[in-house]
Amino acid sequence: MREQGVEFFFGETVAALEPDQAGRVARVVTDRRTLDADLVILAAGVAPNADLARDTGLDIGESGGILVNECLQTSDPNIFAGGDCAEVANLVTGGPGYFPLGSMANRQGRVIGTNLSRKAALDRGAGMARFRGAVGTWCVKLFQRAAAGAGLSAQAALDRGMDVLNVHMVQLDRAHFYPEKDLMSLDLVVERGSGRVLGIQGLSGNGDALLARINPVAALLQHGAPTVEDVSTLEVAYSPPFAAAMDVVNALGNAAENLLAGRMRNVEAGDFERLWQADEVTVLDCRAAVQGGAMAEKHPGRWLSIPQDELRERLPEVPRDKPLVLVCNTGVRSFESQIVLDAAGLGRSLNLAGGMAALGRAGVDVGQE
Ligand SMILES: Cc1cc2nc3c(=O)[nH]c(=O)nc-3n(C[C@H](O)[C@H](O)[C@H](O)COP(=O)(O)OP(=O)(O)OC[C@H]3O[C@@H](n4cnc5c(N)ncnc54)[C@H](O)[C@@H]3O)c2cc1C
């Protein structure tokens, strides 16, 4: 967003919207500054408009939305509700869910329409259409990037008191030799004890490619309690113009399995930045010497370059005084290096999840090109 010239001002309170002489909005006044404006968009969240239902005496759920059953009947079975005013089941948590999305409203509208037309048949014992609930599958486009997700984010899971692992992966979205390849970031939210997948989120320059990874996991989340194994073995289509033979979504499941089993020890970009700034770690760059060497020259003694395929022969050069953070382009070769170091009894290393690509996307500047 910043690359596109968008400025962010956090922690400020809007005090006034000032009009021009024609009465159109011209300025936004905050407690710290005044900004000229042609258009003001207030995105202050969405709350269900359920006053009419409340006043009528219909039951209202925890979210403030109208309570409905799977047939989308309210507490008065002759009144149906759906869309932004209704609360449905959250199929991941099993609790109440509120998903104010046009996709939900349309699906629920069909169920309601079907059930209204079947009401007479229902009264004779025929089946009704059902809407079981939702996992909250969403997507947005931000300039040339797309973001999408389904289920719980790590923060939403933590807010519910769950013990979760956020597995971050950056990998090519199609075969490495295919010209239109692009790096895709995915996060898998996993319950630590059970290995149950609770959600997935992603960021990509290609929205269609991203949805091809989010949607199948959304389907898994809707129809069971998927585990990381279900994601690592998830069947998705492969051909070089569309995917890699080991698809990025399967690689995400593999990384989750490795983390849960303790085979992989990761550090996220934000935590790495703190460790780096506090000079608490030495970086071992596992990329080709031309990339790693350039960073080693910039940070003598703090950033070392040993390409992954030379590491076994160059183990004596690996420093032992501080914990190591292993980096490569996307976190794959650095993980392979971690296995080599573990086998050599040098088990204090952390793998930078998503590698240098993740640092760039998180806005962490360590002097990289
Ligand atoms: C800017 C914007 C972008 C969005 N983009 C997306 C998107 O990309 N994907 C997505 O899934 N969702 C998106 N949404 C959300 C989506 O539009 C809503 O979830 C969806 O429209 C909800 O449908 P609904 O029928 O429940 O409510 P609405 O579409 O709000 O329809 C409710 C209707 O009821 C009328 N009404 C209200 N009170 C009364 C009353 N007392 N008497 C009679 N009529 C009344 C209203 O005037 C309105 O016409 C977006 C929303 C906004 C605002």
PDB file of C-alpha atoms and ligand atoms in Angstrom, residues 49 52 82-85 100-103 105 139, ligand 1:
ATOM      1  CA  ASN A  49     -29.410  -3.952  11.796  1.00  0.00           C
ATOM      2  CA  LEU A  52     -37.037  -4.349  13.756  1.00  0.00           C
ATOM      3  CA  GLY A  82     -30.550 -14.146   6.352  1.00  0.00           C
ATOM      4  CA  GLY A  83     -27.803 -11.797   5.203  1.00  0.00           C
ATOM      5  CA  ASP A  84     -26.188  -9.024   7.223  1.00  0.00           C
ATOM      6  CA  CYS A  85     -28.932  -8.971   9.880  1.00  0.00           C
ATOM      7  CA  PRO A 100     -21.685  -9.863   6.687  1.00  0.00           C
ATOM      8  CA  LEU A 101     -20.777 -10.861   3.128  1.00  0.00           C
ATOM      9  CA  GLY A 102     -22.685 -10.683  -0.139  1.00  0.00           C
ATOM     10  CA  SER A 103     -21.797 -14.302  -0.919  1.00  0.00           C
ATOM     11  CA  ALA A 105     -26.547 -13.266   1.685  1.00  0.00           C
ATOM     12  CA  CYS A 139     -11.045 -11.908  -0.626  1.00  0.00           C
TER      13      CYS A 139
HETATM   14  C1  LIG B   1     -18.703  -1.034  -0.197  1.00  0.00           C
HETATM   15  C2  LIG B   1     -19.061  -2.465   0.051  1.00  0.00           C
HETATM   16  C3  LIG B   1     -18.411  -3.454  -0.654  1.00  0.00           C
HETATM   17  C4  LIG B   1     -18.723  -4.791  -0.427  1.00  0.00           C
HETATM   18  N1  LIG B   1     -18.042  -5.770  -1.102  1.00  0.00           N
HETATM   19  C5  LIG B   1     -18.323  -7.060  -0.867  1.00  0.00           C
HETATM   20  C6  LIG B   1     -17.619  -8.091  -1.559  1.00  0.00           C
HETATM   21  O1  LIG B   1     -16.754  -7.833  -2.410  1.00  0.00           O
HETATM   22  N2  LIG B   1     -17.892  -9.381  -1.260  1.00  0.00           N
HETATM   23  C7  LIG B   1     -18.854  -9.705  -0.345  1.00  0.00           C
HETATM   24  O2  LIG B   1     -19.085 -10.917  -0.133  1.00  0.00           O
HETATM   25  N3  LIG B   1     -19.569  -8.744   0.303  1.00  0.00           N
HETATM   26  C8  LIG B   1     -19.321  -7.447   0.072  1.00  0.00           C
HETATM   27  N4  LIG B   1     -20.015  -6.471   0.742  1.00  0.00           N
HETATM   28  C9  LIG B   1     -21.032  -6.878   1.707  1.00  0.00           C
HETATM   29  C10 LIG B   1     -22.354  -7.132   1.004  1.00  0.00           C
HETATM   30  O3  LIG B   1     -22.712  -6.009   0.235  1.00  0.00           O
HETATM   31  C11 LIG B   1     -23.425  -7.392   2.062  1.00  0.00           C
HETATM   32  O4  LIG B   1     -23.024  -8.443   2.898  1.00  0.00           O
HETATM   33  C12 LIG B   1     -24.729  -7.784   1.425  1.00  0.00           C
HETATM   34  O5  LIG B   1     -25.200  -6.767   0.585  1.00  0.00           O
HETATM   35  C13 LIG B   1     -25.771  -8.066   2.495  1.00  0.00           C
HETATM   36  O6  LIG B   1     -26.997  -8.344   1.877  1.00  0.00           O
HETATM   37  P1  LIG B   1     -28.350  -8.119   2.678  1.00  0.00           P
HETATM   38  O7  LIG B   1     -29.435  -8.480   1.715  1.00  0.00           O
HETATM   39  O8  LIG B   1     -28.297  -8.805   3.968  1.00  0.00           O
HETATM   40  O9  LIG B   1     -28.395  -6.583   3.029  1.00  0.00           O
HETATM   41  P2  LIG B   1     -28.443  -5.299   2.041  1.00  0.00           P
HETATM   42  O10 LIG B   1     -27.788  -5.600   0.719  1.00  0.00           O
HETATM   43  O11 LIG B   1     -27.921  -4.168   2.858  1.00  0.00           O
HETATM   44  O12 LIG B   1     -29.965  -5.147   1.777  1.00  0.00           O
HETATM   45  C14 LIG B   1     -30.856  -4.755   2.813  1.00  0.00           C
HETATM   46  C15 LIG B   1     -31.965  -3.932   2.157  1.00  0.00           C
HETATM   47  O13 LIG B   1     -32.983  -3.714   3.131  1.00  0.00           O
HETATM   48  C16 LIG B   1     -33.391  -2.372   3.052  1.00  0.00           C
HETATM   49  N5  LIG B   1     -33.975  -2.020   4.348  1.00  0.00           N
HETATM   50  C17 LIG B   1     -33.342  -1.810   5.527  1.00  0.00           C
HETATM   51  N6  LIG B   1     -34.221  -1.535   6.480  1.00  0.00           N
HETATM   52  C18 LIG B   1     -35.448  -1.580   5.932  1.00  0.00           C
HETATM   53  C19 LIG B   1     -36.774  -1.385   6.416  1.00  0.00           C
HETATM   54  N7  LIG B   1     -37.001  -1.083   7.690  1.00  0.00           N
HETATM   55  N8  LIG B   1     -37.781  -1.515   5.562  1.00  0.00           N
HETATM   56  C20 LIG B   1     -37.550  -1.848   4.247  1.00  0.00           C
HETATM   57  N9  LIG B   1     -36.341  -2.030   3.731  1.00  0.00           N
HETATM   58  C21 LIG B   1     -35.295  -1.905   4.560  1.00  0.00           C
HETATM   59  C22 LIG B   1     -32.136  -1.614   2.710  1.00  0.00           C
HETATM   60  O14 LIG B   1     -32.441  -0.364   2.146  1.00  0.00           O
HETATM   61  C23 LIG B   1     -31.474  -2.568   1.713  1.00  0.00           C
HETATM   62  O15 LIG B   1     -31.911  -2.353   0.402  1.00  0.00           O
HETATM   63  C24 LIG B   1     -19.717  -5.135   0.517  1.00  0.00           C
HETATM   64  C25 LIG B   1     -20.384  -4.121   1.208  1.00  0.00           C
HETATM   65  C26 LIG B   1     -20.065  -2.809   0.983  1.00  0.00           C
HETATM   66  C27 LIG B   1     -20.800  -1.749   1.735  1.00  0.00           C
END
